PDB file of C-alpha atoms in Angstrom:
ATOM      1  CA  UNK A   1       0.000   0.000   0.000  1.00 63.00           C
ATOM      2  CA  UNK A   2       1.142   3.521  -0.845  1.00 64.00           C
ATOM      3  CA  UNK A   3      -0.442   6.722   0.271  1.00 62.00           C
ATOM      4  CA  UNK A   4      -0.646  10.206  -1.094  1.00 59.00           C
ATOM      5  CA  UNK A   5       0.273  12.403   1.818  1.00 59.00           C
ATOM      6  CA  UNK A   6       0.231  16.144   2.352  1.00 54.00           C
ATOM      7  CA  UNK A   7       3.199  17.334   4.388  1.00 55.00           C
ATOM      8  CA  UNK A   8       3.077  20.205   6.908  1.00 52.00           C
ATOM      9  CA  UNK A   9       4.482  22.402   4.121  1.00 50.00           C
ATOM     10  CA  UNK A  10       1.474  21.599   1.890  1.00 50.00           C
ATOM     11  CA  UNK A  11       3.364  19.696  -0.831  1.00 60.00           C
ATOM     12  CA  UNK A  12       1.684  16.376  -1.615  1.00 88.00           C
ATOM     13  CA  UNK A  13       3.894  13.292  -1.961  1.00 97.00           C
ATOM     14  CA  UNK A  14       3.412   9.654  -2.828  1.00 97.00           C
ATOM     15  CA  UNK A  15       5.077   7.662  -0.018  1.00 97.00           C
ATOM     16  CA  UNK A  16       4.786   4.147   1.430  1.00 95.00           C
ATOM     17  CA  UNK A  17       2.199   3.785   4.137  1.00 91.00           C
ATOM     18  CA  UNK A  18       3.454   3.126   7.652  1.00 86.00           C
ATOM     19  CA  UNK A  19       3.369  -0.598   8.404  1.00 83.00           C
ATOM     20  CA  UNK A  20       1.620  -1.952  11.469  1.00 79.00           C
ATOM     21  CA  UNK A  21       0.655  -5.356  12.827  1.00 72.00           C
ATOM     22  CA  UNK A  22      -2.718  -4.865  11.161  1.00 71.00           C
ATOM     23  CA  UNK A  23      -1.149  -3.649   7.858  1.00 80.00           C
ATOM     24  CA  UNK A  24       2.221  -5.434   7.732  1.00 73.00           C
ATOM     25  CA  UNK A  25       3.039  -4.688   4.080  1.00 86.00           C
ATOM     26  CA  UNK A  26       3.461  -1.468   2.100  1.00 93.00           C
ATOM     27  CA  UNK A  27       4.306  -0.623  -1.493  1.00 96.00           C
ATOM     28  CA  UNK A  28       7.918   0.571  -1.962  1.00 97.00           C
ATOM     29  CA  UNK A  29       7.166   3.582  -4.172  1.00 98.00           C
ATOM     30  CA  UNK A  30       8.016   7.275  -3.784  1.00 98.00           C
ATOM     31  CA  UNK A  31       7.597  10.505  -5.726  1.00 98.00           C
ATOM     32  CA  UNK A  32       5.064  12.935  -7.111  1.00 98.00           C
ATOM     33  CA  UNK A  33       1.504  11.512  -7.249  1.00 97.00           C
ATOM     34  CA  UNK A  34       1.053  12.892 -10.762  1.00 96.00           C
ATOM     35  CA  UNK A  35       4.737  13.163 -11.665  1.00 98.00           C
ATOM     36  CA  UNK A  36       7.836  11.005 -11.742  1.00 98.00           C
ATOM     37  CA  UNK A  37       8.028   8.102  -9.279  1.00 98.00           C
ATOM     38  CA  UNK A  38      10.602   5.488  -8.225  1.00 98.00           C
ATOM     39  CA  UNK A  39       9.762   1.990  -7.023  1.00 98.00           C
ATOM     40  CA  UNK A  40      11.524  -1.184  -5.901  1.00 97.00           C
ATOM     41  CA  UNK A  41      11.008  -4.936  -6.049  1.00 96.00           C
ATOM     42  CA  UNK A  42       8.620  -6.661  -5.340  1.00 95.00           C
ATOM     43  CA  UNK A  43       6.839  -4.292  -7.719  1.00 96.00           C
ATOM     44  CA  UNK A  44       6.732  -6.016 -11.133  1.00 94.00           C
ATOM     45  CA  UNK A  45      10.019  -6.510 -12.944  1.00 95.00           C
ATOM     46  CA  UNK A  46      13.437  -8.031 -12.260  1.00 96.00           C
ATOM     47  CA  UNK A  47      15.151  -7.572  -8.934  1.00 97.00           C
ATOM     48  CA  UNK A  48      18.262  -5.386  -8.692  1.00 98.00           C
ATOM     49  CA  UNK A  49      16.663  -2.461 -10.537  1.00 98.00           C
ATOM     50  CA  UNK A  50      14.906   0.757  -9.593  1.00 98.00           C
ATOM     51  CA  UNK A  51      11.616   1.238 -11.421  1.00 98.00           C
ATOM     52  CA  UNK A  52      10.854   4.607 -13.048  1.00 98.00           C
ATOM     53  CA  UNK A  53       7.180   5.508 -13.450  1.00 98.00           C
ATOM     54  CA  UNK A  54       5.811   8.494 -15.376  1.00 98.00           C
ATOM     55  CA  UNK A  55       2.006   8.339 -15.067  1.00 97.00           C
ATOM     56  CA  UNK A  56       1.668  11.810 -16.624  1.00 98.00           C
ATOM     57  CA  UNK A  57       2.506  10.177 -19.975  1.00 98.00           C
ATOM     58  CA  UNK A  58      -0.906   8.513 -19.920  1.00 96.00           C
ATOM     59  CA  UNK A  59       0.370   5.195 -18.563  1.00 94.00           C
ATOM     60  CA  UNK A  60      -1.590   2.780 -16.409  1.00 92.00           C
ATOM     61  CA  UNK A  61      -0.412   2.980 -12.795  1.00 92.00           C
ATOM     62  CA  UNK A  62       1.859  -0.071 -12.977  1.00 93.00           C
ATOM     63  CA  UNK A  63       3.305   0.703 -16.430  1.00 96.00           C
ATOM     64  CA  UNK A  64       6.926   1.672 -15.895  1.00 96.00           C
ATOM     65  CA  UNK A  65       8.909   3.615 -18.475  1.00 98.00           C
ATOM     66  CA  UNK A  66      12.458   2.634 -17.576  1.00 98.00           C
ATOM     67  CA  UNK A  67      14.708   0.911 -15.067  1.00 98.00           C
ATOM     68  CA  UNK A  68      17.794   2.269 -13.322  1.00 98.00           C
ATOM     69  CA  UNK A  69      20.576  -0.237 -12.653  1.00 98.00           C
ATOM     70  CA  UNK A  70      23.506   0.243 -10.261  1.00 98.00           C
ATOM     71  CA  UNK A  71      26.883  -0.640 -11.789  1.00 98.00           C
ATOM     72  CA  UNK A  72      29.894   0.128  -9.555  1.00 98.00           C
ATOM     73  CA  UNK A  73      33.479  -0.437 -10.733  1.00 98.00           C
ATOM     74  CA  UNK A  74      36.139  -0.793  -8.008  1.00 98.00           C
ATOM     75  CA  UNK A  75      39.514   0.911  -8.313  1.00 97.00           C
ATOM     76  CA  UNK A  76      41.849  -1.095 -10.524  1.00 95.00           C
ATOM     77  CA  UNK A  77      39.010  -3.128 -12.061  1.00 95.00           C
ATOM     78  CA  UNK A  78      37.694  -2.980 -15.601  1.00 91.00           C
ATOM     79  CA  UNK A  79      34.458  -4.941 -15.256  1.00 94.00           C
ATOM     80  CA  UNK A  80      31.269  -3.494 -13.822  1.00 96.00           C
ATOM     81  CA  UNK A  81      29.115  -4.997 -11.159  1.00 97.00           C
ATOM     82  CA  UNK A  82      25.623  -5.566 -12.553  1.00 98.00           C
ATOM     83  CA  UNK A  83      22.863  -5.154  -9.995  1.00 98.00           C
ATOM     84  CA  UNK A  84      20.283  -6.874 -12.201  1.00 97.00           C
ATOM     85  CA  UNK A  85      22.420  -9.809 -13.331  1.00 97.00           C
ATOM     86  CA  UNK A  86      24.465 -10.833 -10.287  1.00 97.00           C
ATOM     87  CA  UNK A  87      22.904 -13.425  -8.019  1.00 97.00           C
ATOM     88  CA  UNK A  88      22.182 -12.450  -4.448  1.00 96.00           C
ATOM     89  CA  UNK A  89      24.484 -13.789  -1.748  1.00 95.00           C
ATOM     90  CA  UNK A  90      21.467 -13.631   0.593  1.00 94.00           C
ATOM     91  CA  UNK A  91      19.174 -16.066  -1.228  1.00 93.00           C
ATOM     92  CA  UNK A  92      20.980 -17.019  -4.495  1.00 94.00           C
ATOM     93  CA  UNK A  93      18.151 -15.557  -6.586  1.00 94.00           C
ATOM     94  CA  UNK A  94      18.947 -13.388  -9.639  1.00 96.00           C
ATOM     95  CA  UNK A  95      19.362  -9.698  -8.914  1.00 98.00           C
ATOM     96  CA  UNK A  96      20.932  -7.923  -5.989  1.00 98.00           C
ATOM     97  CA  UNK A  97      18.691  -7.256  -3.006  1.00 97.00           C
ATOM     98  CA  UNK A  98      17.811  -3.572  -2.572  1.00 97.00           C
ATOM     99  CA  UNK A  99      16.127  -2.008   0.430  1.00 96.00           C
ATOM    100  CA  UNK A 100      15.181   1.499   1.529  1.00 97.00           C
ATOM    101  CA  UNK A 101      16.121   3.664   4.501  1.00 96.00           C
ATOM    102  CA  UNK A 102      15.569   7.214   5.675  1.00 96.00           C
ATOM    103  CA  UNK A 103      19.310   7.549   6.364  1.00 94.00           C
ATOM    104  CA  UNK A 104      22.474   5.419   6.283  1.00 94.00           C
ATOM    105  CA  UNK A 105      22.626   4.558   9.964  1.00 87.00           C
ATOM    106  CA  UNK A 106      21.126   1.107   9.303  1.00 75.00           C
ATOM    107  CA  UNK A 107      22.853  -0.568   6.372  1.00 77.00           C
ATOM    108  CA  UNK A 108      21.758  -4.169   6.913  1.00 86.00           C
ATOM    109  CA  UNK A 109      19.046  -5.786   4.756  1.00 91.00           C
ATOM    110  CA  UNK A 110      15.509  -4.674   5.500  1.00 90.00           C
ATOM    111  CA  UNK A 111      12.120  -6.149   4.650  1.00 91.00           C
ATOM    112  CA  UNK A 112      11.159  -4.763   1.204  1.00 88.00           C
ATOM    113  CA  UNK A 113       7.505  -4.758   2.275  1.00 90.00           C
ATOM    114  CA  UNK A 114       8.314  -2.457   5.210  1.00 94.00           C
ATOM    115  CA  UNK A 115       9.891   0.365   3.197  1.00 96.00           C
ATOM    116  CA  UNK A 116      11.132   3.657   4.545  1.00 96.00           C
ATOM    117  CA  UNK A 117       8.705   6.521   4.102  1.00 96.00           C
ATOM    118  CA  UNK A 118      11.376   9.036   3.139  1.00 97.00           C
ATOM    119  CA  UNK A 119      12.210  12.366   4.724  1.00 97.00           C
ATOM    120  CA  UNK A 120      10.400  15.599   3.816  1.00 96.00           C
ATOM    121  CA  UNK A 121      12.035  18.977   4.517  1.00 95.00           C
ATOM    122  CA  UNK A 122      11.721  22.592   3.467  1.00 93.00           C
ATOM    123  CA  UNK A 123      14.890  24.101   1.974  1.00 92.00           C
ATOM    124  CA  UNK A 124      14.897  27.659   0.585  1.00 90.00           C
ATOM    125  CA  UNK A 125      11.191  27.462  -0.150  1.00 91.00           C
ATOM    126  CA  UNK A 126      11.475  24.119  -1.990  1.00 94.00           C
ATOM    127  CA  UNK A 127      10.339  20.852  -0.486  1.00 96.00           C
ATOM    128  CA  UNK A 128      12.470  17.764  -1.186  1.00 97.00           C
ATOM    129  CA  UNK A 129      11.484  14.167  -0.478  1.00 98.00           C
ATOM    130  CA  UNK A 130      14.565  12.008   0.145  1.00 98.00           C
ATOM    131  CA  UNK A 131      14.960   8.242   0.520  1.00 98.00           C
ATOM    132  CA  UNK A 132      18.094   6.087   0.406  1.00 98.00           C
ATOM    133  CA  UNK A 133      18.237   2.846  -1.584  1.00 98.00           C
ATOM    134  CA  UNK A 134      20.905   0.410  -0.413  1.00 97.00           C
ATOM    135  CA  UNK A 135      22.234  -2.689  -2.147  1.00 97.00           C
ATOM    136  CA  UNK A 136      23.775  -5.825  -0.783  1.00 97.00           C
ATOM    137  CA  UNK A 137      27.500  -6.209  -1.450  1.00 97.00           C
ATOM    138  CA  UNK A 138      28.585  -6.879  -5.052  1.00 98.00           C
ATOM    139  CA  UNK A 139      30.890  -9.742  -6.006  1.00 96.00           C
ATOM    140  CA  UNK A 140      33.625  -7.150  -6.674  1.00 96.00           C
ATOM    141  CA  UNK A 141      33.500  -5.963  -3.049  1.00 97.00           C
ATOM    142  CA  UNK A 142      31.589  -2.792  -3.908  1.00 98.00           C
ATOM    143  CA  UNK A 143      28.969  -1.898  -1.320  1.00 97.00           C
ATOM    144  CA  UNK A 144      26.871   1.044  -2.422  1.00 98.00           C
ATOM    145  CA  UNK A 145      23.719   3.101  -2.029  1.00 98.00           C
ATOM    146  CA  UNK A 146      21.962   5.861  -3.902  1.00 98.00           C
ATOM    147  CA  UNK A 147      20.227   8.826  -2.347  1.00 98.00           C
ATOM    148  CA  UNK A 148      17.003   9.377  -4.279  1.00 98.00           C
ATOM    149  CA  UNK A 149      15.653  12.908  -4.079  1.00 98.00           C
ATOM    150  CA  UNK A 150      12.563  14.562  -5.538  1.00 98.00           C
ATOM    151  CA  UNK A 151      11.935  18.327  -5.501  1.00 97.00           C
ATOM    152  CA  UNK A 152       8.518  19.924  -5.202  1.00 97.00           C
ATOM    153  CA  UNK A 153       9.352  22.353  -8.030  1.00 97.00           C
ATOM    154  CA  UNK A 154      10.521  19.644 -10.475  1.00 98.00           C
ATOM    155  CA  UNK A 155       7.686  17.126 -10.860  1.00 98.00           C
ATOM    156  CA  UNK A 156       9.263  15.362 -13.838  1.00 98.00           C
ATOM    157  CA  UNK A 157      12.778  14.967 -12.410  1.00 98.00           C
ATOM    158  CA  UNK A 158      14.516  12.753  -9.841  1.00 98.00           C
ATOM    159  CA  UNK A 159      18.114  12.924  -8.594  1.00 98.00           C
ATOM    160  CA  UNK A 160      20.389   9.988  -7.782  1.00 98.00           C
ATOM    161  CA  UNK A 161      23.445  10.643  -5.589  1.00 98.00           C
ATOM    162  CA  UNK A 162      26.007   7.829  -5.670  1.00 98.00           C
ATOM    163  CA  UNK A 163      27.456   6.650  -2.343  1.00 98.00           C
ATOM    164  CA  UNK A 164      30.060   4.106  -1.259  1.00 98.00           C
ATOM    165  CA  UNK A 165      29.154   2.545   2.083  1.00 97.00           C
ATOM    166  CA  UNK A 166      31.636   1.868   4.905  1.00 95.00           C
ATOM    167  CA  UNK A 167      33.551  -1.320   4.131  1.00 94.00           C
ATOM    168  CA  UNK A 168      33.144  -0.987   0.371  1.00 97.00           C
ATOM    169  CA  UNK A 169      36.045  -1.599  -1.949  1.00 98.00           C
ATOM    170  CA  UNK A 170      37.316   1.795  -3.188  1.00 98.00           C
ATOM    171  CA  UNK A 171      35.426   2.802  -6.330  1.00 98.00           C
ATOM    172  CA  UNK A 172      36.792   4.023  -9.650  1.00 98.00           C
ATOM    173  CA  UNK A 173      33.300   4.631 -11.061  1.00 98.00           C
ATOM    174  CA  UNK A 174      29.703   4.191  -9.991  1.00 98.00           C
ATOM    175  CA  UNK A 175      27.386   4.171 -13.004  1.00 98.00           C
ATOM    176  CA  UNK A 176      23.643   4.647 -12.659  1.00 98.00           C
ATOM    177  CA  UNK A 177      22.269   3.614 -16.033  1.00 98.00           C
ATOM    178  CA  UNK A 178      18.818   3.941 -17.565  1.00 98.00           C
ATOM    179  CA  UNK A 179      18.614   0.455 -18.941  1.00 98.00           C
ATOM    180  CA  UNK A 180      15.332  -0.016 -20.847  1.00 98.00           C
ATOM    181  CA  UNK A 181      15.393   2.493 -23.688  1.00 98.00           C
ATOM    182  CA  UNK A 182      14.051  -0.172 -26.046  1.00 98.00           C
ATOM    183  CA  UNK A 183      10.585   0.152 -24.508  1.00 98.00           C
ATOM    184  CA  UNK A 184      10.267   3.784 -25.649  1.00 98.00           C
ATOM    185  CA  UNK A 185      12.393   2.978 -28.730  1.00 98.00           C
ATOM    186  CA  UNK A 186      14.848   5.806 -28.113  1.00 98.00           C
ATOM    187  CA  UNK A 187      16.692   6.537 -31.358  1.00 98.00           C
ATOM    188  CA  UNK A 188      17.702  10.206 -31.306  1.00 98.00           C
ATOM    189  CA  UNK A 189      20.552  11.261 -29.002  1.00 98.00           C
ATOM    190  CA  UNK A 190      21.152  15.010 -28.904  1.00 98.00           C
ATOM    191  CA  UNK A 191      24.798  16.086 -28.810  1.00 98.00           C
ATOM    192  CA  UNK A 192      26.218  19.607 -28.921  1.00 98.00           C
ATOM    193  CA  UNK A 193      27.174  19.293 -32.566  1.00 95.00           C
ATOM    194  CA  UNK A 194      24.771  16.672 -33.965  1.00 97.00           C
ATOM    195  CA  UNK A 195      21.909  14.296 -33.340  1.00 98.00           C
ATOM    196  CA  UNK A 196      23.034  10.693 -33.647  1.00 98.00           C
ATOM    197  CA  UNK A 197      21.018   7.526 -34.216  1.00 98.00           C
ATOM    198  CA  UNK A 198      21.675   3.785 -33.850  1.00 98.00           C
ATOM    199  CA  UNK A 199      21.560   3.391 -37.624  1.00 98.00           C
ATOM    200  CA  UNK A 200      24.455   5.851 -37.925  1.00 98.00           C
ATOM    201  CA  UNK A 201      26.466   4.525 -34.987  1.00 98.00           C
ATOM    202  CA  UNK A 202      26.099   0.800 -35.786  1.00 98.00           C
ATOM    203  CA  UNK A 203      25.290   0.437 -39.506  1.00 98.00           C
ATOM    204  CA  UNK A 204      23.686  -2.906 -40.331  1.00 97.00           C
ATOM    205  CA  UNK A 205      23.499  -3.983 -36.678  1.00 98.00           C
ATOM    206  CA  UNK A 206      21.226  -7.001 -36.132  1.00 97.00           C
ATOM    207  CA  UNK A 207      20.899  -9.962 -33.806  1.00 96.00           C
ATOM    208  CA  UNK A 208      19.844 -10.528 -30.217  1.00 96.00           C
ATOM    209  CA  UNK A 209      22.869  -9.061 -28.437  1.00 97.00           C
ATOM    210  CA  UNK A 210      24.016  -5.591 -27.366  1.00 98.00           C
ATOM    211  CA  UNK A 211      25.902  -3.254 -29.644  1.00 98.00           C
ATOM    212  CA  UNK A 212      29.189  -1.987 -28.263  1.00 98.00           C
ATOM    213  CA  UNK A 213      28.942   1.238 -26.269  1.00 98.00           C
ATOM    214  CA  UNK A 214      29.303   4.484 -28.182  1.00 98.00           C
ATOM    215  CA  UNK A 215      31.069   7.113 -26.069  1.00 98.00           C
ATOM    216  CA  UNK A 216      30.905  10.901 -26.306  1.00 98.00           C
ATOM    217  CA  UNK A 217      33.408  13.087 -24.483  1.00 98.00           C
ATOM    218  CA  UNK A 218      32.561  16.237 -22.561  1.00 98.00           C
ATOM    219  CA  UNK A 219      33.311  18.588 -25.452  1.00 98.00           C
ATOM    220  CA  UNK A 220      30.513  16.958 -27.471  1.00 98.00           C
ATOM    221  CA  UNK A 221      27.871  17.207 -24.753  1.00 98.00           C
ATOM    222  CA  UNK A 222      25.278  20.007 -24.622  1.00 98.00           C
ATOM    223  CA  UNK A 223      25.092  22.489 -21.746  1.00 98.00           C
ATOM    224  CA  UNK A 224      21.945  24.097 -20.400  1.00 98.00           C
ATOM    225  CA  UNK A 225      21.805  27.812 -19.473  1.00 97.00           C
ATOM    226  CA  UNK A 226      23.084  26.970 -15.955  1.00 97.00           C
ATOM    227  CA  UNK A 227      26.208  25.381 -17.464  1.00 97.00           C
ATOM    228  CA  UNK A 228      25.157  21.848 -16.539  1.00 98.00           C
ATOM    229  CA  UNK A 229      25.699  18.962 -18.946  1.00 98.00           C
ATOM    230  CA  UNK A 230      22.303  17.892 -20.271  1.00 98.00           C
ATOM    231  CA  UNK A 231      21.992  14.996 -22.739  1.00 98.00           C
ATOM    232  CA  UNK A 232      18.620  13.817 -24.049  1.00 98.00           C
ATOM    233  CA  UNK A 233      17.293  10.817 -25.951  1.00 98.00           C
ATOM    234  CA  UNK A 234      13.916  10.381 -27.580  1.00 98.00           C
ATOM    235  CA  UNK A 235      12.083   8.292 -30.136  1.00 98.00           C
ATOM    236  CA  UNK A 236      12.060   9.052 -33.855  1.00 98.00           C
ATOM    237  CA  UNK A 237       8.436   7.901 -34.152  1.00 97.00           C
ATOM    238  CA  UNK A 238       5.592  10.417 -34.386  1.00 96.00           C
ATOM    239  CA  UNK A 239       3.170   7.945 -32.804  1.00 96.00           C
ATOM    240  CA  UNK A 240       4.897   5.045 -31.015  1.00 96.00           C
ATOM    241  CA  UNK A 241       1.516   3.595 -30.005  1.00 96.00           C
ATOM    242  CA  UNK A 242       0.815   2.946 -33.702  1.00 97.00           C
ATOM    243  CA  UNK A 243       3.819   0.643 -34.187  1.00 97.00           C
ATOM    244  CA  UNK A 244       3.247  -2.708 -35.869  1.00 97.00           C
ATOM    245  CA  UNK A 245       4.859  -5.573 -33.936  1.00 98.00           C
ATOM    246  CA  UNK A 246       5.896  -9.046 -34.974  1.00 97.00           C
ATOM    247  CA  UNK A 247       3.759 -11.824 -33.522  1.00 98.00           C
ATOM    248  CA  UNK A 248       6.511 -12.919 -31.118  1.00 97.00           C
ATOM    249  CA  UNK A 249       6.812  -9.533 -29.345  1.00 98.00           C
ATOM    250  CA  UNK A 250       5.561  -9.828 -25.755  1.00 97.00           C
ATOM    251  CA  UNK A 251       2.717  -7.527 -24.734  1.00 96.00           C
ATOM    252  CA  UNK A 252       4.813  -5.739 -22.097  1.00 96.00           C
ATOM    253  CA  UNK A 253       7.139  -4.396 -24.812  1.00 97.00           C
ATOM    254  CA  UNK A 254       4.326  -2.675 -26.715  1.00 98.00           C
ATOM    255  CA  UNK A 255       4.531   1.048 -26.019  1.00 97.00           C
ATOM    256  CA  UNK A 256       1.544   2.940 -24.652  1.00 95.00           C
ATOM    257  CA  UNK A 257       1.113   6.594 -23.755  1.00 95.00           C
ATOM    258  CA  UNK A 258       2.608   9.841 -24.981  1.00 96.00           C
ATOM    259  CA  UNK A 259       6.083  10.315 -26.387  1.00 97.00           C
ATOM    260  CA  UNK A 260       8.724  11.671 -24.025  1.00 98.00           C
ATOM    261  CA  UNK A 261      12.283  12.963 -23.868  1.00 98.00           C
ATOM    262  CA  UNK A 262      14.541  11.200 -21.355  1.00 98.00           C
ATOM    263  CA  UNK A 263      17.434  13.352 -20.093  1.00 98.00           C
ATOM    264  CA  UNK A 264      20.482  12.952 -17.859  1.00 99.00           C
ATOM    265  CA  UNK A 265      21.802  16.142 -16.210  1.00 99.00           C
ATOM    266  CA  UNK A 266      25.128  16.645 -14.399  1.00 98.00           C
ATOM    267  CA  UNK A 267      26.209  19.856 -12.718  1.00 98.00           C
ATOM    268  CA  UNK A 268      29.927  20.578 -12.236  1.00 98.00           C
ATOM    269  CA  UNK A 269      31.134  17.868 -14.636  1.00 98.00           C
ATOM    270  CA  UNK A 270      34.524  16.272 -14.239  1.00 98.00           C
ATOM    271  CA  UNK A 271      36.576  16.850 -17.428  1.00 98.00           C
ATOM    272  CA  UNK A 272      36.515  13.074 -17.926  1.00 98.00           C
ATOM    273  CA  UNK A 273      32.721  12.797 -17.920  1.00 98.00           C
ATOM    274  CA  UNK A 274      31.368  10.856 -20.898  1.00 98.00           C
ATOM    275  CA  UNK A 275      27.885   9.994 -22.173  1.00 98.00           C
ATOM    276  CA  UNK A 276      27.459   6.369 -23.236  1.00 98.00           C
ATOM    277  CA  UNK A 277      24.754   4.510 -25.149  1.00 98.00           C
ATOM    278  CA  UNK A 278      24.448   1.010 -26.499  1.00 98.00           C
ATOM    279  CA  UNK A 279      21.677  -0.554 -28.564  1.00 98.00           C
ATOM    280  CA  UNK A 280      19.678  -3.669 -29.260  1.00 98.00           C
ATOM    281  CA  UNK A 281      17.859  -4.815 -32.397  1.00 98.00           C
ATOM    282  CA  UNK A 282      15.789  -7.368 -30.462  1.00 98.00           C
ATOM    283  CA  UNK A 283      13.984  -6.952 -27.163  1.00 98.00           C
ATOM    284  CA  UNK A 284      15.809  -8.095 -24.015  1.00 97.00           C
ATOM    285  CA  UNK A 285      15.788 -11.846 -23.307  1.00 94.00           C
ATOM    286  CA  UNK A 286      14.191 -12.580 -26.682  1.00 97.00           C
ATOM    287  CA  UNK A 287      14.818 -12.672 -30.405  1.00 97.00           C
ATOM    288  CA  UNK A 288      11.715 -10.548 -31.058  1.00 98.00           C
ATOM    289  CA  UNK A 289      12.637  -7.737 -33.453  1.00 98.00           C
ATOM    290  CA  UNK A 290      12.160  -4.133 -32.348  1.00 98.00           C
ATOM    291  CA  UNK A 291       9.842  -2.367 -34.836  1.00 98.00           C
ATOM    292  CA  UNK A 292      11.663   0.303 -36.799  1.00 97.00           C
ATOM    293  CA  UNK A 293      15.091  -1.179 -36.199  1.00 98.00           C
ATOM    294  CA  UNK A 294      17.708  -0.958 -33.414  1.00 98.00           C
ATOM    295  CA  UNK A 295      17.147   1.508 -30.580  1.00 98.00           C
ATOM    296  CA  UNK A 296      19.243   2.698 -27.670  1.00 98.00           C
ATOM    297  CA  UNK A 297      18.988   0.472 -24.590  1.00 98.00           C
ATOM    298  CA  UNK A 298      21.435   1.693 -21.906  1.00 98.00           C
ATOM    299  CA  UNK A 299      21.830   5.464 -21.581  1.00 98.00           C
ATOM    300  CA  UNK A 300      24.188   6.851 -18.940  1.00 98.00           C
ATOM    301  CA  UNK A 301      26.938   9.177 -17.778  1.00 98.00           C
ATOM    302  CA  UNK A 302      30.299   7.734 -16.742  1.00 98.00           C
ATOM    303  CA  UNK A 303      32.556   9.863 -14.558  1.00 98.00           C
ATOM    304  CA  UNK A 304      35.276   9.140 -11.963  1.00 98.00           C
ATOM    305  CA  UNK A 305      33.581   8.393  -8.660  1.00 98.00           C
ATOM    306  CA  UNK A 306      32.900  11.198  -6.186  1.00 98.00           C
ATOM    307  CA  UNK A 307      31.130  10.432  -2.913  1.00 98.00           C
ATOM    308  CA  UNK A 308      27.658  11.959  -3.046  1.00 98.00           C
ATOM    309  CA  UNK A 309      27.902  12.827  -6.745  1.00 98.00           C
ATOM    310  CA  UNK A 310      24.399  13.611  -8.018  1.00 98.00           C
ATOM    311  CA  UNK A 311      23.016  12.799 -11.454  1.00 98.00           C
ATOM    312  CA  UNK A 312      19.508  13.985 -12.328  1.00 98.00           C
ATOM    313  CA  UNK A 313      17.093  12.118 -14.594  1.00 99.00           C
ATOM    314  CA  UNK A 314      14.191  13.925 -16.234  1.00 98.00           C
ATOM    315  CA  UNK A 315      11.282  12.687 -18.342  1.00 98.00           C
ATOM    316  CA  UNK A 316       9.314  15.343 -20.227  1.00 98.00           C
ATOM    317  CA  UNK A 317       6.333  14.746 -22.531  1.00 98.00           C
ATOM    318  CA  UNK A 318       6.703  15.627 -26.195  1.00 94.00           C
ATOM    319  CA  UNK A 319       3.737  17.292 -27.880  1.00 77.00           C
TER     320      UNK A 319
END
C-alpha cells in the first residue's frame, strides 16, 4: 500500500504507508503523485533495478517507463558490477537485493515490504522528499547506495546521488544507467554538434545481443543555461503507439502513452565525464525484433567516482 500524503508544508507526496501489525506490508514507491516516481522490487520486474514511473505520460499505474541499474566499478578493475544480473548472496536468486532507509545509519538488509517513508524537509522554499536505496555487497566488493531525491518544483525529475558505504572496496566509477530504452524505442541522441542515431552509430546492426557502447566526451555534450551537462534521448516515431509488432513480441514491450524525452543532467562535470549509449535490435531476453530497427537500450553518464555525486534524470512529454 502507498499513500498520497500532504506534508506540513502543503506539498503532496506519494510515499509508502506506515506498516503496522494490522497492515504489515506497504508498497515501496516514492515521488510525485502525478509526476515522476521510483519503485523497488517486489513491484513487477526483475530484482536489482529501480523502477521509473511516469504516469503523466498517460500510462496505467503499474506501467513503468524505464529501469535504473547500479553498476559500480572498483579501483583497478575494468568490469562493472551488474545489480540486475548478479545473483544475491542472501538467497541465491537473480538480482541484488535492494532495500530502503531514511538515512544510512542502518545498512543491513531490511524487509522490502516495510519500506522507509522518506524524509520531507523545506529548503529555501522548496520541499524535497529524500529516501536512500541500499544494495547488498557486489561480487567485486563494492557496497553502495543511492540517495534518491525529488523536488517539489521539479515534478518530472529525480536525482540519484552515488554513495560508497563503509567497508566498500574503493570505487573508480559508480554508473547509474537507464537500462530499458528499447521500450520507448529511443533513437535520437542530442549532442552539442549533432543528433546521432543507432543506424548511424552501428550500420547494419542485427541480432539478439548488445551493440558496443558508443562514447561521447565532454566537449561533445550540450550544456543548459546553468552550465550543466544535459543529454537527451527520444524516439524518432511520431506515434509510437501505432507501431506494428511481430507476432513474437511480448505484450509488455508494446509502447503505450505519450512520447517523451529522457534526459540525464550533471552539474559541475569532471573533465573526464562521458555519455554512453548502447543498442539492441531485439527486445531483451528474446529474439523478437524491435519495430523500426535498433534503438538505444542503456543510456548513462560515466565519470570518476565522487562520494555523493548527483546525477539527475528527467522525463518530459513531447507534444
